XYZ file of C-alpha atoms in Angstrom:
368
model
C 0.142 0.103 0.024
C 1.283 3.341 -1.172
C 0.641 6.678 0.776
C -0.589 9.235 -1.522
C -1.172 13.243 -0.241
C -3.137 15.870 -2.568
C -2.021 19.779 -1.776
C -4.459 22.165 -3.096
C -5.308 25.763 -2.173
C -8.915 25.021 -2.615
C -11.281 22.003 -3.602
C -12.516 23.566 -6.691
C -14.909 20.905 -8.190
C -15.042 17.899 -6.696
C -12.142 16.464 -7.920
C -9.959 15.812 -4.573
C -12.724 13.586 -3.416
C -13.024 11.401 -6.442
C -9.229 10.872 -6.402
C -9.252 10.173 -2.872
C -12.188 7.727 -3.581
C -10.127 6.020 -6.596
C -6.865 5.477 -4.838
C -8.729 4.221 -1.848
C -10.535 1.566 -4.120
C -7.099 0.419 -5.281
C -5.745 -0.247 -1.619
C -3.734 2.850 -1.341
C -4.085 5.610 1.547
C -4.949 8.631 0.406
C -5.723 12.214 1.942
C -5.844 15.731 0.660
C -4.952 19.093 2.145
C -6.609 22.299 1.222
C -5.083 25.612 2.333
C -8.585 27.583 2.815
C -12.279 26.341 2.466
C -13.890 25.811 -0.808
C -16.310 28.850 -1.664
C -18.389 26.385 -3.479
C -18.933 24.253 -0.461
C -17.158 21.038 -1.402
C -16.134 18.952 1.116
C -12.617 19.302 2.908
C -10.472 16.602 4.116
C -7.510 18.542 6.231
C -8.214 22.452 5.745
C -5.538 24.440 7.101
C -7.513 27.820 6.647
C -4.143 29.637 6.061
C -4.080 33.493 6.113
C -3.290 35.844 3.315
C -4.742 33.273 0.692
C -7.032 34.400 -2.386
C -10.311 33.568 -0.463
C -9.423 36.625 1.517
C -11.071 39.967 0.570
C -8.041 41.937 1.103
C -6.029 39.806 -0.952
C -8.360 40.005 -3.928
C -8.542 43.686 -3.600
C -4.402 43.698 -3.216
C -4.306 41.448 -6.430
C -6.196 43.756 -8.312
C -4.227 46.695 -7.614
C -0.784 44.999 -8.073
C -1.711 43.156 -11.284
C -3.496 46.338 -12.720
C -0.495 46.736 -15.244
C -0.161 43.096 -15.922
C -2.337 41.865 -18.541
C -1.311 38.298 -18.234
C -2.379 38.376 -14.636
C -5.971 39.459 -15.363
C -6.233 36.738 -18.189
C -5.969 39.190 -21.098
C -3.141 37.523 -22.620
C -1.214 34.374 -22.175
C 2.271 34.605 -20.458
C 5.238 33.463 -22.875
C 7.617 30.640 -22.510
C 7.709 26.884 -22.718
C 6.809 26.583 -20.132
C 5.946 29.969 -18.832
C 7.373 30.492 -15.517
C 6.485 32.568 -12.525
C 8.675 35.010 -11.214
C 7.959 37.697 -8.930
C 7.104 40.816 -10.817
C 7.810 43.584 -8.146
C 9.390 44.214 -5.225
C 6.220 44.217 -3.241
C 5.139 40.890 -4.611
C 8.365 39.402 -3.354
C 8.037 40.646 0.037
C 4.697 39.512 0.263
C 5.481 36.012 -0.318
C 8.167 36.155 1.760
C 6.318 37.276 4.675
C 3.158 35.119 4.046
C 5.572 31.921 3.999
C 6.684 33.081 7.065
C 3.475 33.805 8.632
C 2.020 30.411 7.652
C 5.004 28.086 8.741
C 3.940 27.858 12.098
C 0.560 26.377 11.017
C 1.920 24.316 8.430
C 4.554 22.791 10.656
C 1.963 21.779 13.121
C -0.167 20.128 10.573
C 2.694 18.174 9.405
C 3.519 16.807 12.573
C -0.247 16.383 13.609
C -1.297 14.639 10.390
C 2.315 13.054 9.341
C 2.121 14.899 6.038
C 5.874 14.393 5.623
C 5.397 10.766 5.341
C 3.818 10.070 2.206
C 5.146 8.112 -0.751
C 3.678 10.480 -3.702
C 2.566 14.209 -3.558
C 0.225 15.762 -6.025
C 0.672 19.515 -6.143
C -2.862 20.985 -7.485
C -2.027 24.050 -9.505
C 1.649 23.029 -9.147
C 1.516 24.642 -5.848
C 3.417 23.799 -2.266
C 2.386 25.466 0.917
C 5.514 27.812 0.484
C 6.129 29.731 -2.540
C 9.600 28.811 -2.355
C 8.877 25.056 -2.578
C 10.656 24.221 0.617
C 8.260 21.265 1.916
C 8.098 19.338 -1.392
C 11.804 20.026 -1.963
C 12.358 18.216 1.310
C 10.033 15.432 0.344
C 11.647 14.803 -2.994
C 15.009 14.560 -0.940
C 13.902 11.873 1.205
C 12.615 9.882 -1.945
C 9.165 11.018 -2.511
C 7.819 11.205 -6.009
C 6.294 14.843 -7.005
C 3.110 14.903 -9.584
C 1.838 18.300 -10.597
C -1.867 19.034 -11.911
C -2.219 22.127 -14.086
C -5.167 23.865 -14.723
C -5.738 26.656 -17.384
C -4.676 29.852 -15.419
C -1.864 27.904 -13.901
C 0.132 28.004 -17.139
C -1.466 30.662 -19.272
C -1.361 33.523 -16.866
C 1.015 32.644 -13.827
C 3.662 29.887 -15.221
C 5.254 27.216 -13.261
C 6.723 27.834 -9.993
C 10.486 26.752 -11.135
C 11.398 25.128 -7.752
C 8.518 22.573 -8.022
C 8.948 22.038 -12.288
C 12.855 21.164 -11.474
C 11.715 18.293 -9.145
C 8.464 17.059 -10.586
C 8.405 13.702 -11.606
C 5.078 13.968 -13.722
C 2.906 17.059 -15.012
C -0.679 16.473 -15.694
C -3.480 18.390 -17.106
C -7.074 18.082 -18.173
C -7.101 21.293 -20.638
C -5.978 20.366 -24.135
C -4.543 23.992 -24.973
C -2.140 23.881 -22.209
C -0.098 21.007 -23.934
C 1.365 23.135 -25.959
C 2.669 25.245 -23.087
C 4.754 22.724 -21.260
C 7.421 20.260 -22.850
C 6.686 17.378 -20.219
C 2.854 17.782 -19.798
C 0.437 14.900 -20.224
C -3.420 14.658 -20.645
C -5.612 13.393 -17.917
C -9.359 13.216 -18.146
C -11.193 14.511 -15.416
C -12.723 11.919 -13.082
C -16.312 12.145 -12.571
C -19.124 10.076 -10.798
C -21.550 9.484 -13.299
C -23.566 7.238 -11.381
C -24.695 9.963 -8.867
C -26.434 11.604 -11.634
C -30.228 10.670 -12.701
C -31.163 11.441 -16.113
C -33.798 13.995 -16.388
C -37.146 12.363 -17.413
C -39.722 14.639 -19.283
C -39.354 18.333 -20.244
C -40.187 21.617 -19.032
C -42.477 24.093 -20.577
C -41.313 26.346 -21.945
C -38.049 24.782 -22.172
C -35.303 26.084 -20.152
C -31.994 26.632 -21.837
C -29.368 26.805 -18.988
C -25.949 28.325 -18.631
C -23.517 28.640 -15.662
C -20.825 30.814 -14.896
C -18.696 31.084 -11.597
C -18.815 34.673 -11.114
C -19.714 37.786 -12.983
C -16.253 38.688 -13.529
C -15.864 35.110 -15.191
C -18.510 35.697 -18.098
C -15.841 36.989 -20.518
C -13.995 33.966 -20.415
C -17.385 31.869 -21.460
C -18.858 34.386 -23.714
C -21.640 34.565 -21.225
C -22.888 37.886 -22.384
C -23.567 36.715 -25.821
C -25.049 33.679 -24.742
C -27.704 35.609 -22.767
C -28.429 37.855 -25.820
C -28.952 34.737 -27.962
C -31.280 32.984 -25.820
C -33.396 36.326 -25.048
C -33.868 36.776 -28.778
C -35.247 33.267 -28.892
C -37.526 33.951 -26.008
C -39.419 36.252 -28.285
C -40.316 33.617 -30.958
C -40.083 30.240 -29.106
C -41.456 28.570 -25.976
C -38.295 28.833 -24.185
C -36.589 30.592 -21.284
C -32.846 31.309 -20.032
C -31.685 30.171 -16.414
C -28.503 31.853 -15.716
C -26.688 30.097 -12.736
C -24.062 32.458 -11.501
C -22.034 32.915 -8.202
C -24.091 30.246 -6.353
C -23.032 27.378 -4.379
C -22.405 23.946 -6.040
C -25.582 22.367 -4.366
C -27.848 25.242 -5.583
C -26.294 25.045 -9.152
C -27.012 21.622 -9.419
C -30.570 21.525 -8.359
C -31.126 24.288 -10.952
C -29.084 22.351 -13.459
C -31.435 19.370 -12.893
C -34.501 20.932 -14.437
C -32.650 22.353 -17.538
C -33.523 20.963 -20.896
C -30.586 22.122 -22.806
C -27.185 23.368 -21.571
C -24.873 26.025 -22.980
C -21.410 25.912 -21.589
C -19.048 28.349 -23.709
C -18.636 29.552 -26.773
C -15.517 31.559 -26.300
C -12.499 29.617 -25.933
C -10.976 32.046 -23.592
C -10.614 30.420 -20.093
C -9.587 26.857 -21.818
C -11.003 24.946 -24.817
C -13.894 22.646 -25.185
C -15.384 21.443 -21.990
C -14.656 20.987 -18.339
C -16.731 19.952 -15.327
C -19.784 21.866 -16.016
C -20.482 19.902 -18.992
C -19.843 16.857 -17.492
C -22.477 17.446 -14.973
C -25.128 18.346 -17.948
C -24.132 15.362 -20.330
C -24.588 13.097 -16.913
C -27.859 14.297 -16.515
C -28.832 13.420 -20.146
C -29.099 16.999 -21.414
C -28.041 18.033 -24.959
C -25.064 20.113 -24.385
C -23.500 22.879 -26.446
C -20.071 24.062 -26.526
C -17.082 25.540 -28.341
C -15.008 22.652 -29.795
C -12.124 23.982 -32.277
C -10.909 21.804 -34.756
C -7.903 20.405 -32.465
C -10.951 19.701 -29.537
C -12.508 17.856 -32.521
C -9.741 15.748 -33.427
C -8.476 14.917 -29.714
C -11.962 14.229 -28.630
C -13.126 12.281 -31.839
C -16.544 11.072 -31.609
C -17.605 13.482 -28.630
C -21.180 14.370 -28.037
C -21.068 18.011 -28.068
C -23.292 20.270 -30.178
C -20.490 22.465 -31.549
C -21.377 26.229 -31.259
C -19.567 29.550 -31.668
C -20.655 33.130 -31.448
C -22.408 33.366 -35.118
C -23.623 29.539 -34.585
C -25.146 29.498 -31.408
C -28.704 30.932 -32.416
C -29.088 28.357 -35.450
C -28.038 25.472 -33.170
C -30.446 26.300 -30.725
C -33.024 26.719 -32.795
C -32.381 23.295 -34.260
C -32.564 21.900 -30.903
C -35.909 23.688 -29.980
C -37.378 22.417 -33.019
C -36.253 18.997 -32.953
C -37.223 17.009 -29.741
C -36.102 13.752 -31.181
C -32.369 15.223 -31.709
C -32.478 16.612 -28.300
C -33.193 13.204 -27.027
C -30.451 11.524 -29.088
C -27.889 13.856 -28.071
C -28.977 13.537 -24.465
C -28.403 9.711 -24.774
C -25.300 9.830 -26.583
C -23.904 12.555 -24.214
C -24.661 10.071 -20.856
C -22.950 7.301 -22.697
C -20.047 8.881 -23.745
C -19.366 10.612 -20.145
C -19.512 7.198 -18.771
C -17.238 5.777 -21.256
C -14.671 8.183 -20.921
C -15.013 10.028 -17.442
C -16.045 7.344 -15.001
C -13.730 7.194 -12.087
C -12.095 3.741 -12.659
C -11.653 4.512 -16.406
C -9.831 7.772 -15.356
C -7.672 6.088 -12.470
C -6.626 3.674 -15.165
C -5.503 6.301 -17.009
C -3.459 7.838 -14.039
C -1.798 4.673 -13.297
C -0.560 4.308 -16.573
C 0.823 7.841 -16.328
C 2.381 6.548 -12.998
C 3.968 3.716 -14.855
C 5.494 5.813 -17.662
C 6.941 8.391 -15.287
C 8.573 5.371 -13.078
C 6.429 6.008 -9.975
C 5.994 2.644 -8.330
C 2.863 2.921 -5.984
C 4.973 0.913 -2.941
C 5.936 2.485 0.270
C 9.499 4.045 0.279
C-alpha cells in the first residue's frame, strides 16, 4: 500500500474527493490538504485555513491593484515561455510571498506533525503549488525519496507560470485542459474523473424549455462568452417557448438543483478560459442534457466521437433553434452524452489512465 497526498489551495470542483475515492478503491491510503475552505461548499479533508490566501477579500483587492498593469495576470494575454515561468514581478510581490511564507510556517508545521504529512510516498500538487512559494516542503519530500506530481489548470500556465523550484523536481505533470499541452514539454493529458452514477437522467421536459448556462461569477463572463449567450437566448424567448436560466455565483449544491431542471445546456462559446469543455459540461451530460460548447478543430480531433453540439458566437442561435424545433435530436444527443461521459470520465477509467501515467513516469505505488 502506498501513501498518496494531494495539496491544493482549494477544493474547486469535487475532483479531490474523487481521486481520493479512486486511490482508496485500489488499496492505497490517500488524503488531501487544502489551504483554505472551498467557496463552492465542496467537502474538506484536512483544511488548514491559512491566512493571506486568495479567499481573503483583502488579498483579492491587493491583487487587483498590484496586477493592474499586468495583462497576463488579468487573463487578457497568455504568459510567454515553454513552459511559462513564474517570477516575482515587483519588489512588493516578492516581499509579500516572503512574509506570507513566514506567517504560515507555524500552522503548516503543526499540520505536518499532527497528520504526518511528511510521511507520504507520492505528492500531488494541484495548480503546481506547495504550501510555500519557495517550495521548501516538497523539496524536502523529494530529497527523502518521494515522487512529485503536478496537475495544472488553465490559468496556472496561461497566466501565472510554473514555480521553478517545483518544476525542476516534478516527476509527472498532468492537465485536463487540451490547450496547455502546447505550453509545457513534459505535460500529459488526463481526463477529469467523474461520478456519473450519482446523476439521474432527467425524464420529461419543462414547458417552456429551459436553456441553461452556468458561470462561476460575473467577472468570469468574458471567458465563457456569457453576455453573448444571454443575448441569443433572450432573442429566442421572443419567438419560441423557451426561457433562460443563468446560474451564476451560487454554491454548487444550488447550481446542481437548478441544472437538474434544464432541458438544454450551453457551456461556453469563447475558448478564452480554456478550450472545449470542463466539469460543468460533464454534469449536464451526466444529467442526459444535450450540451452545447465550442469545440475548435483541435478539440474535435483529440476528442473524436464526442457528443457535444459545436457552437460559436455566430452559430449558437441556429443550433439552439435546431434543438428547440427537433425534440428527437434533443433526446438523441442527451443519450449520446450520458453514454460518452460514462465511457470516458467515470472514475475507474480515469484511474486506469492515471496509473498508466504513473508507470510511464517510473512512479511505483509501493511504500518507500
